[in-house]
CSV table of N, CA and C in Angstrom, one decimal:
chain,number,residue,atom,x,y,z
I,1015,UNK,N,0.8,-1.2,0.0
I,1015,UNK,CA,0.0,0.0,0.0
I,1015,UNK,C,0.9,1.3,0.0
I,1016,UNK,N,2.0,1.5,0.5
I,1016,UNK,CA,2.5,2.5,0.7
I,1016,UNK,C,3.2,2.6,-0.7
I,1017,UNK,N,3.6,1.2,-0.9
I,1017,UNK,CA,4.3,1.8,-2.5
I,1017,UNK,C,3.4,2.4,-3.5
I,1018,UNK,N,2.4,2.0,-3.0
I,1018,UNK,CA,1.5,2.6,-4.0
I,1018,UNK,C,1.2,4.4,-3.7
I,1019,UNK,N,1.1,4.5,-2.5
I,1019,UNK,CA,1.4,5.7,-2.2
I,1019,UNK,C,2.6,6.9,-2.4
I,1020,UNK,N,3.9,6.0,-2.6
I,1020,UNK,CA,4.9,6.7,-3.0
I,1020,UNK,C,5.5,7.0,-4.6
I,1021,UNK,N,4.6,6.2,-5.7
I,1021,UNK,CA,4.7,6.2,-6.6
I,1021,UNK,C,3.8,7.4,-7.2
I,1022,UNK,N,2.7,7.4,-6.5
I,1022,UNK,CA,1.9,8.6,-6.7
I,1022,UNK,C,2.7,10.3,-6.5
I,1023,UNK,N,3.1,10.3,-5.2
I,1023,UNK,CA,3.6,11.1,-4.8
I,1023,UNK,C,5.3,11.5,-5.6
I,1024,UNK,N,5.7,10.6,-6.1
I,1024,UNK,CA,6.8,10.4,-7.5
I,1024,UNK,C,6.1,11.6,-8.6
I,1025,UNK,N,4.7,11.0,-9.1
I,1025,UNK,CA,4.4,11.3,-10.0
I,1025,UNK,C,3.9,12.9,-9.6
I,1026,UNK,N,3.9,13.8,-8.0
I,1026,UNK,CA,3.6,15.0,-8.2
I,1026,UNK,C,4.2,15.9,-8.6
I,1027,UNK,N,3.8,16.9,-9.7
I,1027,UNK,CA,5.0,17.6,-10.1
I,1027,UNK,C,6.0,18.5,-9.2
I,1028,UNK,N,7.1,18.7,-9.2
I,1028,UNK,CA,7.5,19.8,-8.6
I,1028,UNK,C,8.2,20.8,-9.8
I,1029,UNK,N,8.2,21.8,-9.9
I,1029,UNK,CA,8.4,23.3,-10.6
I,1029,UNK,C,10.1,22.8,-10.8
I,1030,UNK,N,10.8,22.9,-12.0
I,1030,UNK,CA,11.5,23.2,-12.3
I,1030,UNK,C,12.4,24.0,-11.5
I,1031,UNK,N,11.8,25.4,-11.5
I,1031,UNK,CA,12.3,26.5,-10.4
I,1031,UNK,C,12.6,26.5,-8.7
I,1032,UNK,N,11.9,25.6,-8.3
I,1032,UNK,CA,11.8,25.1,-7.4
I,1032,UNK,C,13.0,24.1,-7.1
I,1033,UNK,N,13.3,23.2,-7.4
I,1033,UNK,CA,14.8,22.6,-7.7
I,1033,UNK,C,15.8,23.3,-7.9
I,1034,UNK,N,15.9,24.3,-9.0
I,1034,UNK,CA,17.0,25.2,-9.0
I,1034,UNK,C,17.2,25.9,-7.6
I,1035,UNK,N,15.7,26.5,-7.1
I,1035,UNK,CA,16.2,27.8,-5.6
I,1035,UNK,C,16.7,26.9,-4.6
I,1036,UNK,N,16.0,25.4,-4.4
I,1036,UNK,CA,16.7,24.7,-3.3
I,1036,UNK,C,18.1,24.4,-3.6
I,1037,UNK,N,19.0,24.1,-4.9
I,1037,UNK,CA,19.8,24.4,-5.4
I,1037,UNK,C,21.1,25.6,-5.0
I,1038,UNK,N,20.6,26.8,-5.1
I,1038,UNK,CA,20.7,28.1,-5.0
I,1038,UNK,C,21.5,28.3,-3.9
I,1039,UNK,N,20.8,28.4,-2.5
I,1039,UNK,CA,21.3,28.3,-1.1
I,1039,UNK,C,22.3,27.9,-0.7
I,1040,UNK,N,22.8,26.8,-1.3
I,1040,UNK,CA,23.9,26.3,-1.0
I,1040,UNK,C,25.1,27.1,-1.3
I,1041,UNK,N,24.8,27.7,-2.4
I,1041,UNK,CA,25.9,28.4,-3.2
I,1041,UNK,C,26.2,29.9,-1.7
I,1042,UNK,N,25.3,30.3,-0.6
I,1042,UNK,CA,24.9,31.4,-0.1
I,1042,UNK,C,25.5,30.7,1.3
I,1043,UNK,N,25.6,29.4,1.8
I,1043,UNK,CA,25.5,29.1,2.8
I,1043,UNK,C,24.4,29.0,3.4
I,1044,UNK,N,23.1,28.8,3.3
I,1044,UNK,CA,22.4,28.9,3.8
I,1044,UNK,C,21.8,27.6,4.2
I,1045,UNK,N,20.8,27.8,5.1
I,1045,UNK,CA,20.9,26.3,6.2
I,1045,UNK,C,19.1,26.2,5.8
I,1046,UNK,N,18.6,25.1,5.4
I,1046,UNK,CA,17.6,24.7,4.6
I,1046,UNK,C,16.3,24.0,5.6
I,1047,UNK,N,15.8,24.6,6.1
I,1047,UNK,CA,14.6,23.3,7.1
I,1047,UNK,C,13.6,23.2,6.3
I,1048,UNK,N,12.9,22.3,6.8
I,1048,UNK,CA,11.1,22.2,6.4
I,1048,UNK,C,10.3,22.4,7.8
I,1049,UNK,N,9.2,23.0,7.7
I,1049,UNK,CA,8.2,22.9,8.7
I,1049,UNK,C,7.3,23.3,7.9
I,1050,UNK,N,6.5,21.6,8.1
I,1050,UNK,CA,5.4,21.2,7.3
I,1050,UNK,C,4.3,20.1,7.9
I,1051,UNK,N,2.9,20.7,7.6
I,1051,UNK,CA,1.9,19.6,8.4
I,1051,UNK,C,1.7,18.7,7.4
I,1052,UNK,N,2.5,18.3,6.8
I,1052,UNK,CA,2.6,16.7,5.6
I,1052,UNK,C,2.9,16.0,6.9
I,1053,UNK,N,3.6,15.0,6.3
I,1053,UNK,CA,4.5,13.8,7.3
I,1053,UNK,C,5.8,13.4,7.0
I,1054,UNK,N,6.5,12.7,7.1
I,1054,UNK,CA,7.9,12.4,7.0
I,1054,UNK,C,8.0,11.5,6.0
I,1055,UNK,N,7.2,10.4,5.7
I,1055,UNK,CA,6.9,9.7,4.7
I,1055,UNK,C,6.9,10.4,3.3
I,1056,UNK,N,5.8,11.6,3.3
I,1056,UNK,CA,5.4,12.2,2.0
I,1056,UNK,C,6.9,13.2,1.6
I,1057,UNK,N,7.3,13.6,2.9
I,1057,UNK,CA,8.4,14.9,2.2
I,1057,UNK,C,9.5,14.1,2.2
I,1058,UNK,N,10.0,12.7,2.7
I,1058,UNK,CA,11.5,12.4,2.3
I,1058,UNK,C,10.9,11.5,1.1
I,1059,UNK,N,9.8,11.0,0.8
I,1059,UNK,CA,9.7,10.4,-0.6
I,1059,UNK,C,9.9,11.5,-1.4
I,1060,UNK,N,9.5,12.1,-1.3
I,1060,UNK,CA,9.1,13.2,-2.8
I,1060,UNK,C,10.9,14.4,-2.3
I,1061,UNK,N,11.6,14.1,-1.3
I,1061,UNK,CA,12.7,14.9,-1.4
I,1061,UNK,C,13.7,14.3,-2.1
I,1062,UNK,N,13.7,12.6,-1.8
I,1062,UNK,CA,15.0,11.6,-2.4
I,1062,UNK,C,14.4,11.5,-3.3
I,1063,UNK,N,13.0,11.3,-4.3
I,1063,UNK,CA,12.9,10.8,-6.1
I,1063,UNK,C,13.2,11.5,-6.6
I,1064,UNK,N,13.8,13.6,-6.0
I,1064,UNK,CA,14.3,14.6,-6.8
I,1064,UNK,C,15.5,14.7,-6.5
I,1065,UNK,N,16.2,13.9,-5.5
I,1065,UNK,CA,17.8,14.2,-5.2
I,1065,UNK,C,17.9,15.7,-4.3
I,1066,UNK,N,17.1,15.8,-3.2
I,1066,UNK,CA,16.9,17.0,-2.8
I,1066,UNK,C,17.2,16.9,-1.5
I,1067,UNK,N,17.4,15.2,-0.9
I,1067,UNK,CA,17.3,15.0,0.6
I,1067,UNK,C,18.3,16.3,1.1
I,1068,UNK,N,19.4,15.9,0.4
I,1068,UNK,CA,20.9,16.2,1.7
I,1068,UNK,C,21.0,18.1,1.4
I,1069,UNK,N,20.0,18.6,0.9
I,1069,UNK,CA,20.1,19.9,1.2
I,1069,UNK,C,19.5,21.0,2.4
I,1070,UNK,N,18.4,20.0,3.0
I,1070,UNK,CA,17.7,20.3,4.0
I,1070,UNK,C,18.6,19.6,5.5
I,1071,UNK,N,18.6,20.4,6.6
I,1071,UNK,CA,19.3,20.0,7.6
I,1071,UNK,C,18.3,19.7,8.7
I,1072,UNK,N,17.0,20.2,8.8
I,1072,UNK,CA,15.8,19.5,9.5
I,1072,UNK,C,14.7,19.6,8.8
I,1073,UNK,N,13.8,18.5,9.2
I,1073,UNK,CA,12.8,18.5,8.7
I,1073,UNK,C,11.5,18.3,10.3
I,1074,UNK,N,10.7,19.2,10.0
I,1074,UNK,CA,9.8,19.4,11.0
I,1074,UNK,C,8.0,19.4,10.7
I,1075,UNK,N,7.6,18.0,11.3
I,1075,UNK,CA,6.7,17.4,10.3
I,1075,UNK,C,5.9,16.7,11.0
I,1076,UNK,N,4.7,16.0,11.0
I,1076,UNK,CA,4.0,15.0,11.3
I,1076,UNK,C,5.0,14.0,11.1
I,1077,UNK,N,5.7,12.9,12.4
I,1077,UNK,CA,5.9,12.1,12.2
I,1077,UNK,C,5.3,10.7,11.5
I,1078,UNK,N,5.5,9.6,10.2
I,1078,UNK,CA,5.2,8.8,10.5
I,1078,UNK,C,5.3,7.5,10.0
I,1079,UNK,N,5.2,6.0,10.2
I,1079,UNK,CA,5.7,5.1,10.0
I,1079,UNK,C,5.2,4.1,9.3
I,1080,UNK,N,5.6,3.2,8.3
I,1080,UNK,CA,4.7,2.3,8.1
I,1080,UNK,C,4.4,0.3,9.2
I,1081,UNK,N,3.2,0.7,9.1
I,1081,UNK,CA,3.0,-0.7,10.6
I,1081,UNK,C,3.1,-1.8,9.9
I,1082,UNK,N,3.1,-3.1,11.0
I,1082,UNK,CA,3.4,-4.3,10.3
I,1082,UNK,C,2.4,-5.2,9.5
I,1083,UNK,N,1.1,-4.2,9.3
I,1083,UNK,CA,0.6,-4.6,8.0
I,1083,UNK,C,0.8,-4.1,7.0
I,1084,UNK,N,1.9,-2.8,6.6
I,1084,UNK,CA,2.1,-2.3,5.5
I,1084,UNK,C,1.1,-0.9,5.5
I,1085,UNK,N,0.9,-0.4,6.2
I,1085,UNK,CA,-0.8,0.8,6.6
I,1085,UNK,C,0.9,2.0,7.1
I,1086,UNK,N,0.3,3.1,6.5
I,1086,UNK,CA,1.0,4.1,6.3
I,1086,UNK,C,0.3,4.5,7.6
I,1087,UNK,N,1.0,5.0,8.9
I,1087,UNK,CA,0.5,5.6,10.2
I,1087,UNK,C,0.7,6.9,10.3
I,1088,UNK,N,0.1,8.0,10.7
I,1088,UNK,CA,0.6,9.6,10.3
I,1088,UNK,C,0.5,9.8,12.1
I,1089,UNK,N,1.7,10.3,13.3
I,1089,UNK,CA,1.5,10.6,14.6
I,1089,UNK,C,1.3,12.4,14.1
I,1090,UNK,N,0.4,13.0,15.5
I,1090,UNK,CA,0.8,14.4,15.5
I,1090,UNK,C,2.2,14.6,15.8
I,1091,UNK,N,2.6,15.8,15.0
I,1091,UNK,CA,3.8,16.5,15.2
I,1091,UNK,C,3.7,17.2,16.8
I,1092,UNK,N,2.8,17.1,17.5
I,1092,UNK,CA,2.8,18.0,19.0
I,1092,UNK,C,1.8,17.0,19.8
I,1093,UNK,N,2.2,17.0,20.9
I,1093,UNK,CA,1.9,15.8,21.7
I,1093,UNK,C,0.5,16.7,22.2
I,1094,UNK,N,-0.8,15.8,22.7
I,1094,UNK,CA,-1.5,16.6,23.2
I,1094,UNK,C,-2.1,17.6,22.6
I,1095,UNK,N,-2.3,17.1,21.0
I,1095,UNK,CA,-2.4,18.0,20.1
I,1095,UNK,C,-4.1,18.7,20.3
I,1096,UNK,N,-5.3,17.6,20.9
I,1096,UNK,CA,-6.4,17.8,20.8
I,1096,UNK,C,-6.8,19.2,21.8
I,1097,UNK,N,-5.8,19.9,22.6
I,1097,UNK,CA,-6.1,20.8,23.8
I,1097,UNK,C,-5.4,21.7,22.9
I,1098,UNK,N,-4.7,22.0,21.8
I,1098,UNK,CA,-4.3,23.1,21.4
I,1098,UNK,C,-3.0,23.8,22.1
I,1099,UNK,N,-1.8,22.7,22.9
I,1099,UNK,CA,-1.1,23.2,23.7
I,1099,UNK,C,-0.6,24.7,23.4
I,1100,UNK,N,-0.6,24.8,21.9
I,1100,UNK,CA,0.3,26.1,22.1
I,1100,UNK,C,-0.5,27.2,21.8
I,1101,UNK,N,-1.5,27.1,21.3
I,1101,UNK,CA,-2.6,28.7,22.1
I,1101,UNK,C,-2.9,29.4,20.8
I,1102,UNK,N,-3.1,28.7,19.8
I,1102,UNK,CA,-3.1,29.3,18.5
I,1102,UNK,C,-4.6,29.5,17.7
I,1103,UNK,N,-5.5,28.9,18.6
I,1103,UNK,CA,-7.0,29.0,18.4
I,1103,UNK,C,-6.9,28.2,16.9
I,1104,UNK,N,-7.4,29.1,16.2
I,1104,UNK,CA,-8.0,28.8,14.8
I,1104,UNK,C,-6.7,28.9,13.8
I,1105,UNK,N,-5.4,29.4,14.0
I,1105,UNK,CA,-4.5,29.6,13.2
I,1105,UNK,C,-4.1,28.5,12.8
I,1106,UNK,N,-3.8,28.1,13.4
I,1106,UNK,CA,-2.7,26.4,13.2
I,1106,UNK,C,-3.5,24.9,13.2
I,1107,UNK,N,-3.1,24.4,12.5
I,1107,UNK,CA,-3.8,22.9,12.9
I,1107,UNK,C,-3.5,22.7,13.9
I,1108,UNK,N,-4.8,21.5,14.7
I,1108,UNK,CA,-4.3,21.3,16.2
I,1108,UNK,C,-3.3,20.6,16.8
I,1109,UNK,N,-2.4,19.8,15.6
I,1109,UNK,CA,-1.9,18.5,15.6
I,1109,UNK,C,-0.3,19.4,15.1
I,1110,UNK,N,-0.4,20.4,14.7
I,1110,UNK,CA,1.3,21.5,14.4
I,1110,UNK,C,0.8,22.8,14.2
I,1111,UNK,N,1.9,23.8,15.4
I,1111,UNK,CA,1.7,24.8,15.0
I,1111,UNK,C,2.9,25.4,14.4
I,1112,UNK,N,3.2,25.8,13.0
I,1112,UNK,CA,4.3,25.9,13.0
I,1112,UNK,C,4.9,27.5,13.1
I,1113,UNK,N,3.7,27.8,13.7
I,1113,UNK,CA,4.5,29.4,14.9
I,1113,UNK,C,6.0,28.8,15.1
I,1114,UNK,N,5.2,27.7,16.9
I,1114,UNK,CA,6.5,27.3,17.4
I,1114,UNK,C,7.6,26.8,16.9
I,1115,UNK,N,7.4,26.0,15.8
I,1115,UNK,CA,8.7,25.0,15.2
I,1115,UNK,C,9.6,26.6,14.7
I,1116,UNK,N,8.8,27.7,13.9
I,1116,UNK,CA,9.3,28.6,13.3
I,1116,UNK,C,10.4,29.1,14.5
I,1117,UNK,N,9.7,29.2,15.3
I,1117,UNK,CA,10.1,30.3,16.6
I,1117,UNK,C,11.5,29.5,17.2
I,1118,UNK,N,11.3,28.0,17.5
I,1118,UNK,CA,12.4,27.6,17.9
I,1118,UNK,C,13.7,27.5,16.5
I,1119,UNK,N,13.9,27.4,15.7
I,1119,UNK,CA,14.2,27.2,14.5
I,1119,UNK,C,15.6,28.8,14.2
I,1120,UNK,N,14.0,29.7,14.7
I,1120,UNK,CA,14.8,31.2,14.7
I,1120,UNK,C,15.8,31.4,16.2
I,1121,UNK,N,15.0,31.1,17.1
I,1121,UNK,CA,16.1,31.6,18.3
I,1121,UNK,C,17.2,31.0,17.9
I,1122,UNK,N,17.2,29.4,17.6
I,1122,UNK,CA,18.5,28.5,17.8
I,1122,UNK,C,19.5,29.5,16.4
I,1123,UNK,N,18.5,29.7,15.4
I,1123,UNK,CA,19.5,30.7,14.4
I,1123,UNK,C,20.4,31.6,15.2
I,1124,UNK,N,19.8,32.4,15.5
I,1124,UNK,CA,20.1,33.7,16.4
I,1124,UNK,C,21.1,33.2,16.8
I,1125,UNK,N,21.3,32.1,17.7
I,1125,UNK,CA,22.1,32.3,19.1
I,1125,UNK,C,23.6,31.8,18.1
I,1126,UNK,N,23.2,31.0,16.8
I,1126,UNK,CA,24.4,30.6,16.4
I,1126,UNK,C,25.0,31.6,15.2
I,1127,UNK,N,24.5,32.9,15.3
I,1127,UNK,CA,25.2,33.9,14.8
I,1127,UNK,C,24.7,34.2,13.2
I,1128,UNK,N,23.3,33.4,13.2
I,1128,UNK,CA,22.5,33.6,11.6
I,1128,UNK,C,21.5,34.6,12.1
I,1129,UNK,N,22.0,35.6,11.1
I,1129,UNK,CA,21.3,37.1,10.8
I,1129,UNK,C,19.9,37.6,9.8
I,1130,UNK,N,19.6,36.5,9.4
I,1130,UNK,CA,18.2,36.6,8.6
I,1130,UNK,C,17.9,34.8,8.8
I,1131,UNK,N,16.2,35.2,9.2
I,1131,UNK,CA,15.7,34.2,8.6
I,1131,UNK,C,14.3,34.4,7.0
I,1132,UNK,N,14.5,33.3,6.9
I,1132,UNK,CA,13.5,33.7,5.2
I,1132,UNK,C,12.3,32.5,5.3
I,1133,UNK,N,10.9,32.6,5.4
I,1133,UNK,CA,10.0,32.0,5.6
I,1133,UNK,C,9.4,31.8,4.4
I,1134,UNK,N,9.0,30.3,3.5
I,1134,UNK,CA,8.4,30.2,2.4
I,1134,UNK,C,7.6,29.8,2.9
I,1135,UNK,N,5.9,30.1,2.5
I,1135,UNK,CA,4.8,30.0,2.5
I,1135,UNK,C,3.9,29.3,1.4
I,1136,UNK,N,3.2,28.8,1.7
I,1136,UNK,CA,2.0,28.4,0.3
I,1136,UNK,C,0.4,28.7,1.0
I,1137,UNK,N,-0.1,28.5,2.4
I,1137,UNK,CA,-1.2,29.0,2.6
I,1137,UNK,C,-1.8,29.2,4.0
I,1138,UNK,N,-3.0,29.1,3.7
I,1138,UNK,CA,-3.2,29.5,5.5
I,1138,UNK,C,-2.6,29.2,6.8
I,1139,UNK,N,-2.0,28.0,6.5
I,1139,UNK,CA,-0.9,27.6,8.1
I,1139,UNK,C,0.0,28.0,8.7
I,1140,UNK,N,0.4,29.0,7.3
I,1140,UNK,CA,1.6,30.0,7.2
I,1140,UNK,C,1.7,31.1,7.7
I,1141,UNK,N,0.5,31.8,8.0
I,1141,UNK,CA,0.1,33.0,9.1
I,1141,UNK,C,0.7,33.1,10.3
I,1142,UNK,N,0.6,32.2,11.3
I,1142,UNK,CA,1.1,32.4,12.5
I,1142,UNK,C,2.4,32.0,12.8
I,1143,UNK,N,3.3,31.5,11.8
I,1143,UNK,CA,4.8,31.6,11.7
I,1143,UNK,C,5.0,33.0,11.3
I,1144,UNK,N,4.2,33.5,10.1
I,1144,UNK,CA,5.1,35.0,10.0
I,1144,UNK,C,4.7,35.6,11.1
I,1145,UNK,N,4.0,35.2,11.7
I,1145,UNK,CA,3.9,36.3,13.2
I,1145,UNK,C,5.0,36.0,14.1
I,1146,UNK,N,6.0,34.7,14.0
I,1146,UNK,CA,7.4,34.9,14.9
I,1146,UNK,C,8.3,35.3,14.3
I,1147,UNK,N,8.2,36.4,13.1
I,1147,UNK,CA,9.4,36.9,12.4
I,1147,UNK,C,9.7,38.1,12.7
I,1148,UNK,N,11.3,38.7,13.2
I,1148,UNK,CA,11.1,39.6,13.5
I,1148,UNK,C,12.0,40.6,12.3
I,1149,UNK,N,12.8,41.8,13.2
I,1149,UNK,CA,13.4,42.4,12.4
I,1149,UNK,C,14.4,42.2,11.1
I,1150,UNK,N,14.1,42.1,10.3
I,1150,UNK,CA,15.6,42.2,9.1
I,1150,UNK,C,15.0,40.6,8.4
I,1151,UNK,N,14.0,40.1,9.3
I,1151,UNK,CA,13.2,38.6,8.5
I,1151,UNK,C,12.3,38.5,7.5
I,1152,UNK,N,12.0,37.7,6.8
I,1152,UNK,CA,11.5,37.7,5.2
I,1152,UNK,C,10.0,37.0,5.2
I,1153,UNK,N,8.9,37.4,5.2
I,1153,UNK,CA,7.8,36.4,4.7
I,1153,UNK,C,8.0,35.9,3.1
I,1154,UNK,N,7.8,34.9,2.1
I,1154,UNK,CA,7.5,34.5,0.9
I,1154,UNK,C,6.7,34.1,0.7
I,1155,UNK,N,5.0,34.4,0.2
I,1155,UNK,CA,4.3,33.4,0.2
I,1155,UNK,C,4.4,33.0,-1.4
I,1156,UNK,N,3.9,32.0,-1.8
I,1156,UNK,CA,3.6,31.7,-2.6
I,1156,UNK,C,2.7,32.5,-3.8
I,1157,UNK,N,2.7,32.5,-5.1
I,1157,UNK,CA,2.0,33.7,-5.4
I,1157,UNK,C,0.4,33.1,-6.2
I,1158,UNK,N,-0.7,33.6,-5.4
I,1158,UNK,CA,-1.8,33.3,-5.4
I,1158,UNK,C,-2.4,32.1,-4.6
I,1159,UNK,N,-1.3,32.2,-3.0
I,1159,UNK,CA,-2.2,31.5,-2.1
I,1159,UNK,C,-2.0,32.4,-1.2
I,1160,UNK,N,-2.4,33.1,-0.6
I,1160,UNK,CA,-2.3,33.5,0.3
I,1160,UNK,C,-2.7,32.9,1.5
I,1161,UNK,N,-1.5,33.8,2.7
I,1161,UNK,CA,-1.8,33.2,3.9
I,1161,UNK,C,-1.8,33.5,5.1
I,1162,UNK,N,-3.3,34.5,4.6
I,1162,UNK,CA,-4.2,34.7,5.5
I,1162,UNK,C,-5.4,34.8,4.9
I,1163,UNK,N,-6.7,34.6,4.7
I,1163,UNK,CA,-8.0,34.9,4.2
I,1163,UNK,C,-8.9,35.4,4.8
């Protein structure tokens, strides 16, 4: 079942452009995360069928596994997801808010002497991370999803 699931996800396209910018950064030094309410499954299949793994240094994600019937399992990325631990109401899924992943992501930047951070976007989940951006930091959304409605 899963291979069937990963073959699909093979076949989604990604943008030309898109390959080249994750490309790009490296040339800049720059340190590459993901924070994404996919799962681990979906973003390292679809990051290794493009040759993209080894340019991201975390990935921050619904963890998840396949069980010993072959059944693709998705855990929440935040424990205790159903109370909303981190206070985000309506902004964030209940299960990742990627405010906090953003937020911790940024301090640990900071403290290791990285002077910008740069946030790419595609849609509404993306709101409450640009709200932990601070001075001299970059929102990108995506163009024609906005994210906030």
């Amino acid at each position: 079942m899963t291979d069937e699931i990963a073959e699909c996800l093979k076949r989604a396209p990604l943008h030309p452009r898109i390959i080249s910018a994750i490309n790009q950064p490296m040339l800049y030094r720059c340190d590459l995360k993901i924070v994404s309410d996919a799962n681990t499954f979906f973003i390292e299949t679809i990051l290794k069928h493009h040759g993209l793994t080894s340019y991201f240094s975390e990935i921050n994600t619904n963890p998840s596994f396949v069980d010993e019937e072959g059944a693709l399992r998705i855990l929440p990325y935040q424990e205790n997801f159903t109370t909303r631990p981190h206070g985000c109401s309506d902004l964030c899924a209940p299960n990742m808010c990627k405010g906090v992943a953003t937020e911790r992501i940024r301090t640990s930047g900071l403290i290791e002497g990285k002077k910008r951070f740069i946030y790419l976007g595609d849609g509404n989940g993306d709101f409450c991370p640009s709200l932990k951006l601070g001075e001299g930091d970059f929102i990108m959304p995506r163009k024609n999803y906005p994210i906030w409605s």
